[in-house]
CSV table of C-alpha atoms in Angstrom, one decimal:
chain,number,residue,atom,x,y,z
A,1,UNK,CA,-12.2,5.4,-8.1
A,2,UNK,CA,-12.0,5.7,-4.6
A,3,UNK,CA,-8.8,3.2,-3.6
A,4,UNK,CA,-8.2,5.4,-0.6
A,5,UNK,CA,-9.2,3.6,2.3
A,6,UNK,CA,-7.5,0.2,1.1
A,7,UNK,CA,-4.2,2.3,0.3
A,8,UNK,CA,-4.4,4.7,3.3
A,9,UNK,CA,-2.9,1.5,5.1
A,10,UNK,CA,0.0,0.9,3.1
A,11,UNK,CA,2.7,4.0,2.4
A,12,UNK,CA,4.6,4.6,-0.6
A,13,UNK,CA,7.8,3.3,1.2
A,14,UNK,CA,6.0,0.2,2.0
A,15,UNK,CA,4.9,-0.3,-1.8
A,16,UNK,CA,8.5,-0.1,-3.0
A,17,UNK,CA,9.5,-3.5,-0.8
A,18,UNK,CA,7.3,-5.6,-2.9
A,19,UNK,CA,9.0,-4.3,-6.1
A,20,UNK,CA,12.2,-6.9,-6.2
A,21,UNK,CA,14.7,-6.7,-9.3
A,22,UNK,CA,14.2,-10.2,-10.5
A,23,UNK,CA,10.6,-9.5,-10.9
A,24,UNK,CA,10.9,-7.0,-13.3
A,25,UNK,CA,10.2,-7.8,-17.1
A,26,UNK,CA,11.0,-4.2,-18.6
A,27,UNK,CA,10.1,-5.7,-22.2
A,28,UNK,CA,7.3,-8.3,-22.0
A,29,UNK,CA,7.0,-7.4,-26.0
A,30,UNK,CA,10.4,-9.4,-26.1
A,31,UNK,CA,9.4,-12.1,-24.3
A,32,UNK,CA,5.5,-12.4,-26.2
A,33,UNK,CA,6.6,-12.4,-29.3
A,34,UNK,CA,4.4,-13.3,-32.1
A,35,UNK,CA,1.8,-13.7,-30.0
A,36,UNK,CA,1.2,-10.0,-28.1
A,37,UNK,CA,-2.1,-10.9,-26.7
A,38,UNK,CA,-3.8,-10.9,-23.3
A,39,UNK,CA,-3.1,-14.5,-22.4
A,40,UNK,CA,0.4,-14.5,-23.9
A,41,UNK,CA,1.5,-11.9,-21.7
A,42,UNK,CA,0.0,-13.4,-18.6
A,43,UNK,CA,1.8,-16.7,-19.2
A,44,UNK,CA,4.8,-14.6,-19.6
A,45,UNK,CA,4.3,-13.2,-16.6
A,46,UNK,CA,3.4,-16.5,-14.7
A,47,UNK,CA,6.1,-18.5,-16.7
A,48,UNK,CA,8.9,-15.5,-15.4
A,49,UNK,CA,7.8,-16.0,-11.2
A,50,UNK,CA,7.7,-19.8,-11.6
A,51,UNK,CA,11.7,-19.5,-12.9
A,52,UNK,CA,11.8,-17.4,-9.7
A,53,UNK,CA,10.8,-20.3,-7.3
A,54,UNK,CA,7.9,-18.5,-6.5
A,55,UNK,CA,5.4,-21.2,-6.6
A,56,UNK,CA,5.8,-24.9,-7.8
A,57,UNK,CA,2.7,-25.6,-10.6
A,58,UNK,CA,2.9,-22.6,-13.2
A,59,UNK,CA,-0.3,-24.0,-14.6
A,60,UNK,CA,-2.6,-24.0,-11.4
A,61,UNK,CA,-1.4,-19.9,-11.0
A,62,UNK,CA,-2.4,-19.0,-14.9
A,63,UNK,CA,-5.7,-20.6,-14.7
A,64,UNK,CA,-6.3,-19.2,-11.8
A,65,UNK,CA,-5.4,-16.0,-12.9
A,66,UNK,CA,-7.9,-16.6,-16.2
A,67,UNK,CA,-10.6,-17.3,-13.9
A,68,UNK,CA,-10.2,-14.1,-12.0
A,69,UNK,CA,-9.8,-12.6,-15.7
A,70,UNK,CA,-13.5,-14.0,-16.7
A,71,UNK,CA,-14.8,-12.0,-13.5
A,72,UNK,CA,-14.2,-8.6,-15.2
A,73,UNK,CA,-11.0,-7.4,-16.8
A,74,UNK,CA,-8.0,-6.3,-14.4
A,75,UNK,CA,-7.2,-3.6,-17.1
A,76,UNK,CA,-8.1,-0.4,-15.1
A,77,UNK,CA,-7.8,2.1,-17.9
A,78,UNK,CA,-5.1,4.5,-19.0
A,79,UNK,CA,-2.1,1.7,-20.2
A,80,UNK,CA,-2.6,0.7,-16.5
A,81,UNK,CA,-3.2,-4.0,-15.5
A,82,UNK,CA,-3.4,-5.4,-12.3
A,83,UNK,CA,-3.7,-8.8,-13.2
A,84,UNK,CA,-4.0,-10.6,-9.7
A,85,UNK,CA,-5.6,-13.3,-7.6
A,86,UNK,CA,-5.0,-16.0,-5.0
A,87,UNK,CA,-3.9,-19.4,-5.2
A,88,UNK,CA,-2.9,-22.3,-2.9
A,89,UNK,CA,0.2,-22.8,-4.0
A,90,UNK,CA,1.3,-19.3,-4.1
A,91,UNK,CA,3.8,-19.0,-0.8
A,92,UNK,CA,3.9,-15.2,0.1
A,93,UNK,CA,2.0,-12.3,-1.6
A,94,UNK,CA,4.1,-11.4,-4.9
A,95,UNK,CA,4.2,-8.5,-7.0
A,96,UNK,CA,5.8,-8.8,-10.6
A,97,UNK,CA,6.5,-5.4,-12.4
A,98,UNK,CA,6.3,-5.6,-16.5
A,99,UNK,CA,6.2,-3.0,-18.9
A,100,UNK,CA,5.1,-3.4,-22.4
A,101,UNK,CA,6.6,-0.5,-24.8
A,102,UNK,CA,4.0,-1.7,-27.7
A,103,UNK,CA,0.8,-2.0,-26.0
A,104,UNK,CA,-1.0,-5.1,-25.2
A,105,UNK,CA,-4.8,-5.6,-26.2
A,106,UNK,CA,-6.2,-6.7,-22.5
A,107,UNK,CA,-9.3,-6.1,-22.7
A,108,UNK,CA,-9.1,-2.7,-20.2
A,109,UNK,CA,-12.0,-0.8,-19.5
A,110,UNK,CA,-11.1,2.2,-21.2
A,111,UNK,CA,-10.5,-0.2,-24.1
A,112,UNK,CA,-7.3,1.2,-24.7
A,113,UNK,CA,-3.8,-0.8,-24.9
A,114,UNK,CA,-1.8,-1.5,-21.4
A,115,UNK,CA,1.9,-0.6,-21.4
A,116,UNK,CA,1.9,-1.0,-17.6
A,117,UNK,CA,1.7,-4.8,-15.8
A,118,UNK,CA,1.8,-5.2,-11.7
A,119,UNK,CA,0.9,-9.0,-11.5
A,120,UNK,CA,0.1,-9.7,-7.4
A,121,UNK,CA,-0.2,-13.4,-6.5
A,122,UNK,CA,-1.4,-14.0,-3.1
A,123,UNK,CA,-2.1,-17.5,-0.7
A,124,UNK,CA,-5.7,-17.2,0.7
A,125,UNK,CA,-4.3,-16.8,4.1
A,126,UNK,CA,-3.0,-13.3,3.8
A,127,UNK,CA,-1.5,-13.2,7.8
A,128,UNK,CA,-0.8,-9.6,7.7
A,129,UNK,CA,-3.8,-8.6,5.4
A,130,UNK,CA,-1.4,-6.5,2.5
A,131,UNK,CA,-3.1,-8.0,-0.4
A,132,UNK,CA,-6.2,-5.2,-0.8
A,133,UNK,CA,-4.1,-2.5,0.5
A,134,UNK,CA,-1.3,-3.4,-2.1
A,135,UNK,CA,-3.8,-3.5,-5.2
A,136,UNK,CA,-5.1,-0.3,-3.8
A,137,UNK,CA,-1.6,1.3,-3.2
A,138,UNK,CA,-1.1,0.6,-7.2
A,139,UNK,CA,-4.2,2.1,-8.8
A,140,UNK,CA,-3.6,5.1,-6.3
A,141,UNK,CA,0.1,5.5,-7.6
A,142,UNK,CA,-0.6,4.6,-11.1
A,143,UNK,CA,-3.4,7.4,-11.1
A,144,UNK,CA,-0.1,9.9,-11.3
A,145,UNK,CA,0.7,10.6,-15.1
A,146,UNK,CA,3.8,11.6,-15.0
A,147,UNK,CA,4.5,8.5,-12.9
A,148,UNK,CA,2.7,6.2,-15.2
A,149,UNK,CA,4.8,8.1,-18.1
A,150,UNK,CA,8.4,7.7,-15.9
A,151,UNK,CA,7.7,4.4,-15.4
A,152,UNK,CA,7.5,3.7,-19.4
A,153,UNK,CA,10.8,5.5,-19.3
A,154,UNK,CA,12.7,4.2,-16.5
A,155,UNK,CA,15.8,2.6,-17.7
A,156,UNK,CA,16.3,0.2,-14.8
A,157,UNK,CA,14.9,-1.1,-11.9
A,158,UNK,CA,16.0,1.7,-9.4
A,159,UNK,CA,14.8,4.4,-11.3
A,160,UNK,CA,11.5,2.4,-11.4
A,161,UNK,CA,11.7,2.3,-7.4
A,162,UNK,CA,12.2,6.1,-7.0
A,163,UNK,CA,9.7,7.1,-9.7
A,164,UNK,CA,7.3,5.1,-7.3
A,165,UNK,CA,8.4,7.1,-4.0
A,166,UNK,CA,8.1,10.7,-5.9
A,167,UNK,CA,5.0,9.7,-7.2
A,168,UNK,CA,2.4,12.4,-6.4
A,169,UNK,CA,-0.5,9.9,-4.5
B,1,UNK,CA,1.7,-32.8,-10.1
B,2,UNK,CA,-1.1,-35.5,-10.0
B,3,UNK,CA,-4.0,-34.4,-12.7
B,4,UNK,CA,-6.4,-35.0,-10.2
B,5,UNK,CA,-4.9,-33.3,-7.4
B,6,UNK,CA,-4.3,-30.1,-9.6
B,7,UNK,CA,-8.1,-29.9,-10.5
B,8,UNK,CA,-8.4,-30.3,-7.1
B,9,UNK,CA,-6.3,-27.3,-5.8
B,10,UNK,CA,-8.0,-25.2,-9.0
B,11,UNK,CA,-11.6,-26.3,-7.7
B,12,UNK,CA,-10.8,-25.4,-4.3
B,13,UNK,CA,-8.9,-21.8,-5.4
B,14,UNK,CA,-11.8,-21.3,-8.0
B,15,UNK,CA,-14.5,-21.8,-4.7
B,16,UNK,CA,-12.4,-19.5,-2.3
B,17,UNK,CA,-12.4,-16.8,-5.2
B,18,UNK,CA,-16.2,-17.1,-5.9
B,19,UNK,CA,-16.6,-16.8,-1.8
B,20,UNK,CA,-14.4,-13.8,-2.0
B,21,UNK,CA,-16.7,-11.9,-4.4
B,22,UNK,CA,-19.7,-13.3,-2.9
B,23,UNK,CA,-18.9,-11.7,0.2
B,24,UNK,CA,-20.7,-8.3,0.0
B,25,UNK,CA,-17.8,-6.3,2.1
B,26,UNK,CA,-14.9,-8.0,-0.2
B,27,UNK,CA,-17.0,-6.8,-3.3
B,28,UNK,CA,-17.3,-3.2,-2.1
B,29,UNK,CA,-13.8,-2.8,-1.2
B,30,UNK,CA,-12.9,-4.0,-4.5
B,31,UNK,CA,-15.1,-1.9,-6.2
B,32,UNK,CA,-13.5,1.1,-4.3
B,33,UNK,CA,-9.9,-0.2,-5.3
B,34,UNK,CA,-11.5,0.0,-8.9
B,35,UNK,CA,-12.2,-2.9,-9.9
B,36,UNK,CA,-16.0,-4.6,-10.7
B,37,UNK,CA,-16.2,-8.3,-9.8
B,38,UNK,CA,-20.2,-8.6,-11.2
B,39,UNK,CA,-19.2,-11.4,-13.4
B,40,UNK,CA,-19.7,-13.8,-10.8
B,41,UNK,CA,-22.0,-15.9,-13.0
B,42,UNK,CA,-18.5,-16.9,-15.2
B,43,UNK,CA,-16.9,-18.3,-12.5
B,44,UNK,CA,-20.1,-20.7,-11.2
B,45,UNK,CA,-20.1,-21.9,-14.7
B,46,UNK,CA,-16.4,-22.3,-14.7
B,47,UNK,CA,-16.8,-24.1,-11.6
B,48,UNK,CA,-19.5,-26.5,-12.6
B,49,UNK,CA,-17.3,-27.8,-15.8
B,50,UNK,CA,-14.0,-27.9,-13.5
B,51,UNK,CA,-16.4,-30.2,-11.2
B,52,UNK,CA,-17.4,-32.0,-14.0
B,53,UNK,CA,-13.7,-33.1,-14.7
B,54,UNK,CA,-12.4,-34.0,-11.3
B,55,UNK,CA,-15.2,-37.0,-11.1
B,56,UNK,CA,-18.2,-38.1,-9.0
B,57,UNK,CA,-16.4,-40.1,-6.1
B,58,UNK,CA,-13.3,-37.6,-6.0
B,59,UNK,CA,-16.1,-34.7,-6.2
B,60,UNK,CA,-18.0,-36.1,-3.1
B,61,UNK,CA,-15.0,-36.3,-1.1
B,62,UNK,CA,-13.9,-32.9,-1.7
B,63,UNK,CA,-17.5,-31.2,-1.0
B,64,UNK,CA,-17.8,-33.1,2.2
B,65,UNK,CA,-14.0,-31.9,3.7
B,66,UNK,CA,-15.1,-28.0,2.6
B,67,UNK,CA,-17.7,-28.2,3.9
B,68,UNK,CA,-16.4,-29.3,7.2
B,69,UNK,CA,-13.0,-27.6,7.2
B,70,UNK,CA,-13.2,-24.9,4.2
B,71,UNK,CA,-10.4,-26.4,2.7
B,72,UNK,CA,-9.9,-29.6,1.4
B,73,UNK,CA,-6.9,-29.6,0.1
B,74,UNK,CA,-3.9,-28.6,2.3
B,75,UNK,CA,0.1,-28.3,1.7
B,76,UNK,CA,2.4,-30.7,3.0
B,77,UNK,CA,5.9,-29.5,4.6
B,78,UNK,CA,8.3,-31.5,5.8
B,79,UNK,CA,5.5,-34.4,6.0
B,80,UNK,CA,3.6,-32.4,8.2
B,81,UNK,CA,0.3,-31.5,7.0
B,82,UNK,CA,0.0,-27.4,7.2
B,83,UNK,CA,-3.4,-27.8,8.3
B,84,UNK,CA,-4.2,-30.2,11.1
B,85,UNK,CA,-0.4,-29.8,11.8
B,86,UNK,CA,0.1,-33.6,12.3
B,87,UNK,CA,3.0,-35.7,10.8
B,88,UNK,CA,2.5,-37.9,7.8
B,89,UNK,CA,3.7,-41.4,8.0
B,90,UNK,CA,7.2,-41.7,6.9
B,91,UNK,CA,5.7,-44.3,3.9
B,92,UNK,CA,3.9,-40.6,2.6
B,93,UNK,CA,7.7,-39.1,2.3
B,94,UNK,CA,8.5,-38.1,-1.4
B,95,UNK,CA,5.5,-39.0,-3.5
B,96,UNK,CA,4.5,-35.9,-5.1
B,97,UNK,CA,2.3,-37.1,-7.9
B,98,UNK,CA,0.5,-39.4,-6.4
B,99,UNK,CA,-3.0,-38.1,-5.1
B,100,UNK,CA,-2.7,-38.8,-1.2
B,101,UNK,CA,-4.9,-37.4,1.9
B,102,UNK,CA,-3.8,-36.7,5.7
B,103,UNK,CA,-3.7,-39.5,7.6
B,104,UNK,CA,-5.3,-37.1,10.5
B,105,UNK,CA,-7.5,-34.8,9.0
B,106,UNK,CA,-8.1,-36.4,5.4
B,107,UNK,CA,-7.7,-33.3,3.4
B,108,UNK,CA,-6.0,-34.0,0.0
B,109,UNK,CA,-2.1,-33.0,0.2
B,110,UNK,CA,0.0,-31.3,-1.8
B,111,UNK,CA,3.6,-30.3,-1.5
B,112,UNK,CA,4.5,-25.9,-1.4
């Protein structure tokens, strides 16, 4: 995967200010449960930013973010999701951190279960253009085992925020 | 939210995301990022059942304003519409669900 160009833009230090406490969901297997599969952790993950204020019609962001689903999975491989898309009522590009210590079933290329969950909501009219350099920043970062395996680990959300900023990419 | 107006605002984010992926230099950055958006087929077919729903009449309207603006729907703040940038009569104030267009520009408006 070549993310490089898209992420050259946007520096580890820059990454970690779209990481924001409340919009961390260290145990989405909590949240899902019953039902651990794709679509239950996305509404999860939708249900947790519209709590947050972060848009005002929960069900217009998770079917947009099916739709963008049906395009092609946004499970990269190697316990790694970006699920992500654009919608009108989203206010400000958004990045929701989740972790799922069981595994989910999403459908990832490498059909194997995802443990890690960066949800990025973005309006269509991006002013400062961060919403491909932030999706690439995230593949780059999550390409970094040992980061992918401290972030599993990371018992709160600072650790999570300097696990990104020693990560290797 | 009005049911119409929210098939409305899915319509017009399900066009702008088949546009995105349409557009050959969007595609190939997104394929260097690492992710494949060939399934485009899904999303026209998605489209044509979410057009199916939102009506004929409401349908025509919404083709014509995207075609001539590239959005037809458009959030309201503080009764001003956020796309034409004109003030809504005071009469609009305070009636989220009900399915109401700029008095200027005629997009449909929605509150963010």
């Amino acid at each position: 995967m070549g993310s490089a160009k898209a992420s050259l833009l946007m520096t580890k230090e820059d990454l970690v200010t779209f990481f924001h406490s409340d919009l961390f969901i260290p145990d989405l297997d909590a949240l899902c449960k019953g039902d651990p599969g794709k679509d239950a952790v996305i509404r999860a993950m939708v249900s947790h930013l519209a709590q947050r204020k972060r848009f005002r019609n929960e069900k217009i962001v998770l079917e947009t973010l099916r739709m963008r689903e049906k395009l092609g999975s946004t499970g990269i491989g190697k316990g790694v999701a970006i699920p992500h898309g654009r919608s009108s009522v989203s206010k400000e590009l958004t990045l929701l951190f989740a972790r799922s210590p069981e595994g989910v079933d999403f459908d990832a290329v490498d059909g194997k279960p995802v443990y890690l969950f960066f949800m990025i909501l973005a309006p269509h009219v991006d002013k400062e253009s961060l919403y491909l350099p932030l999706l690439g920043k995230i593949v780059e970062v999550t390409k970094d085992a040992t980061a992918r395996r401290r972030l599993m680990k990371a018992p709160g959300f600072e650790e999570v925020t300097e696990v990104l900023l020693k990560a290797e990419r | 939210m009005n049911p119409g107006l929210e098939s409305l605002i899915l319509l017009q984010d399900l066009d702008l995301m088949i546009r995105e992926v349409s557009d050959a230099k969007t595609a190939t950055q997104m394929s260097r990022i690492g992710f494949e958006v060939d399934q485009v087929g899904n999303l026209k077919q998605a489209r044509e059942e979410l057009a199916r729903k939102v009506g004929t009449d409401l349908l025509a309207t919404y083709d014509r304003l995207m075609k001539r603006y590239d959005r037809a729907v458009a959030p309201v703040r503080d009764n001003i519409c956020l796309a034409c940038f004109m003030k809504q009569p005071t009469k609009y104030s305070g009636t989220e669900d009900s399915l109401r267009s700029c008095s200027h520009c005629k997009r449909f408006l929605y509150f963010i």
